[in-house]
Coordinates of N, CA, C and O and ligand atoms in Angstrom, one line a residue:
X19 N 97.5 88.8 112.8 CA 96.4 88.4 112.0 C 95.9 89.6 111.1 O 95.8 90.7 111.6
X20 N 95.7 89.3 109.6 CA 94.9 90.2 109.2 C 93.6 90.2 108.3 O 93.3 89.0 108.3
X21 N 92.8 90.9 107.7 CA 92.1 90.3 107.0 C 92.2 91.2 105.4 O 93.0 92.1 105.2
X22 N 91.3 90.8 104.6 CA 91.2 91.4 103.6 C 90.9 90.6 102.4 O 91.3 89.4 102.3
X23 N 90.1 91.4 101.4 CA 89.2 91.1 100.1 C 89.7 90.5 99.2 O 89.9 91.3 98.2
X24 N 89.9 89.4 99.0 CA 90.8 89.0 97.5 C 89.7 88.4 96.3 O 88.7 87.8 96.6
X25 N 90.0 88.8 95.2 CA 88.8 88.6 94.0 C 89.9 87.2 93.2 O 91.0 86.9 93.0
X26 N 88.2 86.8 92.8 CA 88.9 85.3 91.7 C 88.3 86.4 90.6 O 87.3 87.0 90.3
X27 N 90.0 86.3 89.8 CA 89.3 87.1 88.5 C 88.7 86.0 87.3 O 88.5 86.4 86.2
X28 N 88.6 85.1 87.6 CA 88.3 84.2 87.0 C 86.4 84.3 86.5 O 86.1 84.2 85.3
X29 N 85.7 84.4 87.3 CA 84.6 84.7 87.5 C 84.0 86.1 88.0 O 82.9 86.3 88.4
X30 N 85.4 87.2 88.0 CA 84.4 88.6 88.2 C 84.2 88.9 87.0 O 85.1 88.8 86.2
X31 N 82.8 89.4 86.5 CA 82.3 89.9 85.4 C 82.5 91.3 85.2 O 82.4 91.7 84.1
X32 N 82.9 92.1 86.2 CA 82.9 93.8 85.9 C 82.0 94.5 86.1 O 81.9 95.7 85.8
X33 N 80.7 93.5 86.8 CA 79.5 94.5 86.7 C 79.7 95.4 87.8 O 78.9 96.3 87.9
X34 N 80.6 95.6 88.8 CA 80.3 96.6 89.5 C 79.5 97.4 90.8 O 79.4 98.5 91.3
X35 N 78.9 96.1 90.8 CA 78.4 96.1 92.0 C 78.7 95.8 93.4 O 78.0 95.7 94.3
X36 N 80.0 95.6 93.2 CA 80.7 95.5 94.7 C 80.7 97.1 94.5 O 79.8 97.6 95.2
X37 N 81.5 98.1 93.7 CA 81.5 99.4 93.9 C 80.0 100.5 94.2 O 79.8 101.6 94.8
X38 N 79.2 99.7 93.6 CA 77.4 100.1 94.1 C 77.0 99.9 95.4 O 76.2 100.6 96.0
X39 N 77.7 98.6 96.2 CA 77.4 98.1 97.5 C 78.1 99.0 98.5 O 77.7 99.6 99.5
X40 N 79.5 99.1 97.6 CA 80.4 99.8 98.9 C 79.9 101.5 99.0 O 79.5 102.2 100.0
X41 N 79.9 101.9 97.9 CA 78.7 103.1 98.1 C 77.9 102.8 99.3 O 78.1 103.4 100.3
X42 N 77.2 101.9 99.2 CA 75.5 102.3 99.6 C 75.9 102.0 101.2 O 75.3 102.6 102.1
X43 N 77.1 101.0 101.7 CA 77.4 100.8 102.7 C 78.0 102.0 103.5 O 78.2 101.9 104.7
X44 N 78.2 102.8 102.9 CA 79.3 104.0 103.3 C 78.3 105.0 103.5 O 78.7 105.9 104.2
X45 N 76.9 105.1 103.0 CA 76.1 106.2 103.2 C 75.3 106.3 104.1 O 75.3 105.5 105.0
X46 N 74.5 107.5 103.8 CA 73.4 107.6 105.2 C 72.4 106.6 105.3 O 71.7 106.4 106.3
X47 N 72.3 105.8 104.2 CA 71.3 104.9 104.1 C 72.1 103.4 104.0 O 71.8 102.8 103.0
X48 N 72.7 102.9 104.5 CA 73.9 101.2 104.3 C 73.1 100.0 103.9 O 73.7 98.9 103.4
X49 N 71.5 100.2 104.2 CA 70.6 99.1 103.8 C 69.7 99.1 102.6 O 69.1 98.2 102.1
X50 N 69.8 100.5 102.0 CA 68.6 100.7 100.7 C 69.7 101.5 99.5 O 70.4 102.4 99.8
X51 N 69.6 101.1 98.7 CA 70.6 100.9 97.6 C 70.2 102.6 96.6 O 70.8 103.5 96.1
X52 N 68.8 102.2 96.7 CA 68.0 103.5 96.0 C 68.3 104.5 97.1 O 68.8 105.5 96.5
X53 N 68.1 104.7 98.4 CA 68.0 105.7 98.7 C 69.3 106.2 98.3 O 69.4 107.0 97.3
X54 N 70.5 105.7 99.0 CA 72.2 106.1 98.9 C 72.1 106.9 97.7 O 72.7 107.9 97.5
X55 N 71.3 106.4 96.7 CA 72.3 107.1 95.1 C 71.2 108.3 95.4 O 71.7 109.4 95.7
X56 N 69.6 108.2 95.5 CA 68.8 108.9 94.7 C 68.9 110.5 96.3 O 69.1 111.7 96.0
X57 N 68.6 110.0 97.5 CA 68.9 111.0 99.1 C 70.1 111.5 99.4 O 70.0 112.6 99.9
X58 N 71.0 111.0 99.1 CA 72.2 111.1 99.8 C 73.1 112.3 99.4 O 73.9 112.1 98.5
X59 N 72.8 113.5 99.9 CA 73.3 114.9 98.9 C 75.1 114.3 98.4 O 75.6 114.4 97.3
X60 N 75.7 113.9 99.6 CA 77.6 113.6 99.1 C 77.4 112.0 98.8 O 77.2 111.3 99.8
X61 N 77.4 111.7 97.9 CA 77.6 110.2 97.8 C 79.1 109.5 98.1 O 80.1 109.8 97.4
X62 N 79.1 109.0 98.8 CA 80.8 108.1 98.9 C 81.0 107.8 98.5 O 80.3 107.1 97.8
X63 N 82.7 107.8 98.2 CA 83.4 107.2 97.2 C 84.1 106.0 97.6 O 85.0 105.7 98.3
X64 N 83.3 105.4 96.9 CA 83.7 103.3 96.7 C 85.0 103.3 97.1 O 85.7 104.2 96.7
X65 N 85.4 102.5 97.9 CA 86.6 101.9 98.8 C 87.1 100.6 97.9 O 88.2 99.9 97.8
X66 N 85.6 100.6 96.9 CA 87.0 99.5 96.1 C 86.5 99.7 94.6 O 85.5 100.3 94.3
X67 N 87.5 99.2 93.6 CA 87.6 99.7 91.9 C 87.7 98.8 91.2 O 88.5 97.9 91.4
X68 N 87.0 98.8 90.3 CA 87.2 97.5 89.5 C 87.8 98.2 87.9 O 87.3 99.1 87.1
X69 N 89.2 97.1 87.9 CA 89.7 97.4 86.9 C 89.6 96.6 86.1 O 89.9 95.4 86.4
X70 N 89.3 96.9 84.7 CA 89.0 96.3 83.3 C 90.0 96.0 82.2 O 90.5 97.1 81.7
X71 N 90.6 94.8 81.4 CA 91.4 94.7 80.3 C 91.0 93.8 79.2 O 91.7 92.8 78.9
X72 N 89.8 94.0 78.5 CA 89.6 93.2 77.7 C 88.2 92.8 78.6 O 87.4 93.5 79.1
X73 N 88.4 91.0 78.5 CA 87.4 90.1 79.2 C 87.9 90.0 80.4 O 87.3 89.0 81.0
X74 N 88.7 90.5 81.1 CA 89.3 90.2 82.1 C 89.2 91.8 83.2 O 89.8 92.9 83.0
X75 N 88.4 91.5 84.0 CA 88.2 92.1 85.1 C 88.1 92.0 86.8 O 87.6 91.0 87.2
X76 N 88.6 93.0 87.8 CA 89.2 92.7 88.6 C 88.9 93.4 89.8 O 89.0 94.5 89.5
X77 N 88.5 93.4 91.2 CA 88.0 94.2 92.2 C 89.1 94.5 92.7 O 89.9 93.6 93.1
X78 N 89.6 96.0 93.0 CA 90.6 96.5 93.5 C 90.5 97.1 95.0 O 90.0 98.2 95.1
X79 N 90.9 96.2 96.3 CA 91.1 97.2 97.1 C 91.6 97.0 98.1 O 92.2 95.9 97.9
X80 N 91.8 97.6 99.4 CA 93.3 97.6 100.3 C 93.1 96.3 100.8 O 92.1 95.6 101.1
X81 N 94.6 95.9 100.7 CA 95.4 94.4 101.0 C 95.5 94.6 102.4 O 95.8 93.6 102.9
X82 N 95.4 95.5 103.1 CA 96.0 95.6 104.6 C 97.3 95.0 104.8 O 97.7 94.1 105.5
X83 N 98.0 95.7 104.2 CA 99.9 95.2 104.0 C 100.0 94.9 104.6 O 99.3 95.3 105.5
X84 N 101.1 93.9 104.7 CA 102.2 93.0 106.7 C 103.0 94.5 106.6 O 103.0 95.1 107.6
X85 N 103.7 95.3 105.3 CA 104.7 96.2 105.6 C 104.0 97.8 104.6 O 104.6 98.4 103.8
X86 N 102.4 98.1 105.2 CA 102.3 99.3 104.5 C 103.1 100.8 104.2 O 103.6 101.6 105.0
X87 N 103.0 101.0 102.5 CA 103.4 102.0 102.5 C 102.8 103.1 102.6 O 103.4 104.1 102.3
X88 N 101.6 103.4 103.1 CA 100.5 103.9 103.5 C 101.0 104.2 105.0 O 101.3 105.3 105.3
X89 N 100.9 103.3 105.8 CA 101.3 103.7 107.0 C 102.6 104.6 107.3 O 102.7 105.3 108.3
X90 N 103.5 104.3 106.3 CA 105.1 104.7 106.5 C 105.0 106.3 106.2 O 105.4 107.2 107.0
X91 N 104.3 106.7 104.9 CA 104.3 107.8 104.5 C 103.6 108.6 104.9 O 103.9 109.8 104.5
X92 N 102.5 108.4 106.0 CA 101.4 109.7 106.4 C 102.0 110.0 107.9 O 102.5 109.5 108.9
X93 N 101.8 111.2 107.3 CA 102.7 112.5 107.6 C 102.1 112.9 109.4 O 102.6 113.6 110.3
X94 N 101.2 112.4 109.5 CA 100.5 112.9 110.5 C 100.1 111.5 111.5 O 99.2 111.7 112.3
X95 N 100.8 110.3 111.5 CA 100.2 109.1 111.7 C 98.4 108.7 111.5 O 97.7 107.9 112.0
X96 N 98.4 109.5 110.6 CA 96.1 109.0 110.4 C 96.1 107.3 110.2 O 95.3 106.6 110.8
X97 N 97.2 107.0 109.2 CA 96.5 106.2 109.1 C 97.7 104.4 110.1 O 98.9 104.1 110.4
X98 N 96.9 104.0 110.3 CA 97.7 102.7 111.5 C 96.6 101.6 111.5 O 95.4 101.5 111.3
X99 N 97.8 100.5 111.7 CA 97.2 99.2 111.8 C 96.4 98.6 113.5 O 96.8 98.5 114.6
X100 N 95.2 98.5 112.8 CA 94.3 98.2 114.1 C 94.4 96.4 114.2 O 93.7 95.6 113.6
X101 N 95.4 96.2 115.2 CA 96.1 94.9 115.6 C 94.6 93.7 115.7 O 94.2 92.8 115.0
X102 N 94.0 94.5 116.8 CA 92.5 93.8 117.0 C 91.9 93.1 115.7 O 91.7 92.0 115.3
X103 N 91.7 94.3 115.2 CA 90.3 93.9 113.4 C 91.4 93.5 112.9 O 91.2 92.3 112.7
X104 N 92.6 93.8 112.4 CA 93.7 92.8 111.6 C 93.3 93.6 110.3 O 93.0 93.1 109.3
X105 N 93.6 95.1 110.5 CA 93.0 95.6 108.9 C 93.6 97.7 109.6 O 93.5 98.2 110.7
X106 N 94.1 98.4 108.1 CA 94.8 99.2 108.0 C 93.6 100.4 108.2 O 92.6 100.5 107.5
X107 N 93.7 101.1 109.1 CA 92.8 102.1 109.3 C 93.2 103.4 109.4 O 94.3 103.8 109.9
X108 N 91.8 104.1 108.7 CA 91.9 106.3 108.7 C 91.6 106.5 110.3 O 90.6 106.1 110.9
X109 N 92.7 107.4 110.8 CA 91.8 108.2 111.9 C 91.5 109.6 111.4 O 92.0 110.6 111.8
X110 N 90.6 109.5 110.8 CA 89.8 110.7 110.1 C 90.1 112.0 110.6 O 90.3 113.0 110.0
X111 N 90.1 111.8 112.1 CA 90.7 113.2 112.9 C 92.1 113.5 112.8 O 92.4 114.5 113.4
X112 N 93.0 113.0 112.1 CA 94.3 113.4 112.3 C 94.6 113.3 110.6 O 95.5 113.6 109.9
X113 N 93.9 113.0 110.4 CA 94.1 113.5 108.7 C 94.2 114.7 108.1 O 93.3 115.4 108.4
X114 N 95.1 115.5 107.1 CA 95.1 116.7 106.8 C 94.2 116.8 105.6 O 93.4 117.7 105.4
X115 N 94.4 115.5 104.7 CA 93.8 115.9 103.1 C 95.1 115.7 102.7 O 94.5 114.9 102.1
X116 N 96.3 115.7 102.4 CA 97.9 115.8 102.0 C 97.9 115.0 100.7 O 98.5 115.6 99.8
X117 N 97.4 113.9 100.5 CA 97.0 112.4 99.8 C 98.9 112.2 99.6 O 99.5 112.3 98.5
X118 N 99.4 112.0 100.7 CA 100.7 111.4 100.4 C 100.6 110.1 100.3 O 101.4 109.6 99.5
X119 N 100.0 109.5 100.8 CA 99.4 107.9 101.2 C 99.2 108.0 99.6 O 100.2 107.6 99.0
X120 N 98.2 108.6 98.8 CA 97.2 108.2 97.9 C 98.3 107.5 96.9 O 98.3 106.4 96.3
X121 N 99.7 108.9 96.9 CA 100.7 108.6 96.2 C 101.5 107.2 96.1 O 102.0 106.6 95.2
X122 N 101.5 107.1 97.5 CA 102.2 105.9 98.5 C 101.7 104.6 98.4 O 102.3 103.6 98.7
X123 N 100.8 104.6 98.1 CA 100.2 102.8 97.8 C 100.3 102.8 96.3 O 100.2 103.5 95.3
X124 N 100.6 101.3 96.8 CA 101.0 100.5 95.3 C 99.8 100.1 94.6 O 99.9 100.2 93.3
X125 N 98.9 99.9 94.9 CA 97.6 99.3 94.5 C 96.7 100.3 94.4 O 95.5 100.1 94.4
X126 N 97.3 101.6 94.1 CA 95.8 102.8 94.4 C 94.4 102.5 95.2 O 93.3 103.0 95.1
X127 N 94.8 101.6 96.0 CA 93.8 101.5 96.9 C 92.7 102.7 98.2 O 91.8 102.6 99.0
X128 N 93.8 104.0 97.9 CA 93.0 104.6 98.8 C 93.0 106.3 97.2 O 93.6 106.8 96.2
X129 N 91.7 106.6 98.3 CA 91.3 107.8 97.3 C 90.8 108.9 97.9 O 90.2 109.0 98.9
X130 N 91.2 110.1 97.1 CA 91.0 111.6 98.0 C 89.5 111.3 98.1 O 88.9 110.6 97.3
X131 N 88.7 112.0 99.8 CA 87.4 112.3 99.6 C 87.1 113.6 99.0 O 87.7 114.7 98.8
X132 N 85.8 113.1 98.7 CA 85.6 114.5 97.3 C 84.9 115.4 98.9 O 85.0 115.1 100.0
X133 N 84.1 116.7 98.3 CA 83.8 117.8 99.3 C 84.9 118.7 100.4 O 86.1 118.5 100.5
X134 N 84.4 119.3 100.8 CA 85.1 120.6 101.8 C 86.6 119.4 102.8 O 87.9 119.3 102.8
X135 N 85.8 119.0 103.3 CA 86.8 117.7 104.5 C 87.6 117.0 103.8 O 87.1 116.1 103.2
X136 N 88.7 117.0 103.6 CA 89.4 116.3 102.9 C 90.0 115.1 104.1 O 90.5 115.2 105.2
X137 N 89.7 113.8 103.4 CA 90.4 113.0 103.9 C 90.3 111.8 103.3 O 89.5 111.4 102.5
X138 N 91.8 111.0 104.0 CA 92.1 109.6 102.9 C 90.4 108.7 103.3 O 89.8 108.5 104.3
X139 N 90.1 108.1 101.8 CA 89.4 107.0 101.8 C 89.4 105.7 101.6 O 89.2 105.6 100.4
X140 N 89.6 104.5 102.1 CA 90.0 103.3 101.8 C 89.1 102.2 102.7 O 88.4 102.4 103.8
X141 N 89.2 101.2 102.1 CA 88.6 99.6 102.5 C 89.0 99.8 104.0 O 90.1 99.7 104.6
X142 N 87.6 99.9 104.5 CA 87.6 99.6 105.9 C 86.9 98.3 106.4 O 86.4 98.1 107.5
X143 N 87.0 97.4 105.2 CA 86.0 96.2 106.0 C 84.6 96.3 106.3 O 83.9 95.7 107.1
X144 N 84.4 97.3 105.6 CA 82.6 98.0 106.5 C 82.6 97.9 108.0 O 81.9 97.3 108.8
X145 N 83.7 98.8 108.1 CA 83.5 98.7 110.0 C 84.4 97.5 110.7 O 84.5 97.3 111.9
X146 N 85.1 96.8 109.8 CA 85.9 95.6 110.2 C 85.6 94.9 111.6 O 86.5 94.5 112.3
X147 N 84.3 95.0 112.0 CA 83.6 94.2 113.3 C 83.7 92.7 112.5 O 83.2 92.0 113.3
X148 N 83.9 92.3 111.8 CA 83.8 90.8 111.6 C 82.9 90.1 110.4 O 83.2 89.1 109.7
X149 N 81.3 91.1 110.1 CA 80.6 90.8 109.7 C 80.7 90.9 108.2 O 81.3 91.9 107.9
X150 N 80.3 90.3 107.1 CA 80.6 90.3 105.8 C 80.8 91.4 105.0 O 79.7 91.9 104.6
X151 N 81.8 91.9 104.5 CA 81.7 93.3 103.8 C 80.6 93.1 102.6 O 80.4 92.1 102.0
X152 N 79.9 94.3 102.5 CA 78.8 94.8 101.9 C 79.4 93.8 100.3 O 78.9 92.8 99.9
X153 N 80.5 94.8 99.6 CA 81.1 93.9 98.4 C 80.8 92.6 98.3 O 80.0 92.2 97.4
X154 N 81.6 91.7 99.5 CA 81.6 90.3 99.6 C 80.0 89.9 99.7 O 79.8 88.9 99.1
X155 N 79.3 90.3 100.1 CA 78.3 89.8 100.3 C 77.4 89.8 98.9 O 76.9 88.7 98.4
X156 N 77.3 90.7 98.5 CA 76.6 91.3 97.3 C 77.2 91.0 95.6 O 76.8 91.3 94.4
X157 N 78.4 90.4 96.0 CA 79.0 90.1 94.3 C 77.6 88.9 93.9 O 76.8 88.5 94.8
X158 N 77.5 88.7 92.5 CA 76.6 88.0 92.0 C 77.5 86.5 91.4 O 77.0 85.5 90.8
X159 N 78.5 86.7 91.6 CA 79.2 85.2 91.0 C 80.4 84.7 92.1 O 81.2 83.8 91.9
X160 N 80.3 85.6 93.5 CA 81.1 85.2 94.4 C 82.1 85.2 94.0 O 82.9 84.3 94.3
X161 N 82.6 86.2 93.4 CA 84.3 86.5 92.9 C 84.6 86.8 94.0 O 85.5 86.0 94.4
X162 N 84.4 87.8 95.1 CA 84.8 88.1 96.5 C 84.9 87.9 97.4 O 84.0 88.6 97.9
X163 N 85.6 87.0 98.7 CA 85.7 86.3 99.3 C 86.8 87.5 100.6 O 87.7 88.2 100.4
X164 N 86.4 87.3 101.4 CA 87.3 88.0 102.8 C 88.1 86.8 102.9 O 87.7 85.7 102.4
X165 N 89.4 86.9 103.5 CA 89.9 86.0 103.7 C 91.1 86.7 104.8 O 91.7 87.8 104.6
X166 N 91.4 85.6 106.0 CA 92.2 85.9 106.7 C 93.6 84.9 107.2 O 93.8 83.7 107.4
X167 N 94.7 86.4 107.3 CA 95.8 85.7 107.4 C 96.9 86.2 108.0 O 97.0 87.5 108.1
X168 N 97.8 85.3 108.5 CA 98.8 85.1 109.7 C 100.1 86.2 108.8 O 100.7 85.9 107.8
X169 N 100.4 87.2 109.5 CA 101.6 87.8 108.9 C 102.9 87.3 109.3 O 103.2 87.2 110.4
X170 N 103.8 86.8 108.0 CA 105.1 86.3 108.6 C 106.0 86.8 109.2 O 106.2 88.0 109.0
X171 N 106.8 86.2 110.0 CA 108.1 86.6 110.6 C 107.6 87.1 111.9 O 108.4 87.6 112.7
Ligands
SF4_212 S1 96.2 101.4 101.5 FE1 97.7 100.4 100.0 S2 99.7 100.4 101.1 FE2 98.1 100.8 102.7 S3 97.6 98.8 103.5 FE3 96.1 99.2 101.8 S4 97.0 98.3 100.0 FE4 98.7 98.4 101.5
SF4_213 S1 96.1 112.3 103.3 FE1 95.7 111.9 105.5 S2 96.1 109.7 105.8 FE2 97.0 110.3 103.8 S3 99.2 110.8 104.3 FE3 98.0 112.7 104.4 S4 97.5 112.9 106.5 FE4 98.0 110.7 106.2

């Protein structure tokens, strides 16, 4: 089983507030939108990206591959699939900073963290306990949708 974020580009506008949400969820503050930007000396960097072509815009972020190249390429095993939550996870402690992964995904889904600690950052589901990611919850036209599924073979 896995899960993960799929956008109808049909109805995402680009405003960007899945990337404001996933912010504010990643901070010291996950419930107040103002504090995260205006308190939060390191602000986090959004787990997901929204890419723009015209009128056509698009929320970008980890697919939780059946065959990650993310997983194949880190050098240090950080990053591995958590069978349980059904979703591609950092073990923050065994990360160097290397960003061979960063290179290694197809979807640029994962991104250096900024500050002293270097380490990979990517869609964690907000904690992948089950409950609605921050994004999904917070789009204003329901372009984002979690959705879960059975890997073949
Ligand atoms: S980080 Fe990239 S390669 Fe790894 S599971 Fe996510 S989308 Fe796939
Ligand atoms: S940056 Fe971290 S997670 Fe990515 S390949 Fe290097 S050690 Fe692995």
């Amino acid at each position: 089983m896995r899960r993960r974020i799929v956008c109808n580009f049909d109805v995402c506008i680009g405003c960007r507030l899945c990337e404001v949400y996933c912010i504010t969820s990643h901070s010291r503050f996950p419930h107040d939108v103002l504090k995260a930007f205006k308190l939060d000396g390191q602000r986090p960097v959004p787990r997901v990206t929204v890419e723009e072509e015209g009128v056509l815009s698009f929320s970008v972020s980890c697919r939780h591959c059946q065959e990650p190249e993310c997983t194949k390429s880190c050098l240090t095993g950080a990053l591995q699939l958590d069978a349980e939550l059904g979703i591609i996870k950092v073990e923050e402690e065994r990360c160097i900073g290397c960003w061979t992964c960063v290179v290694a995904c197809p979807y640029g889904a994962i991104r250096p963290s900024p500050g002293e600690r270097k380490v990979a950052v990517k869609c964690d589901l907000c904690g992948g306990t089950g409950e609605v990611p921050a994004c999904v919850a917070n789009c204003p036209n329901e372009a984002l949708r979690m959705e879960v599924w059975v890997e073949e073979g």
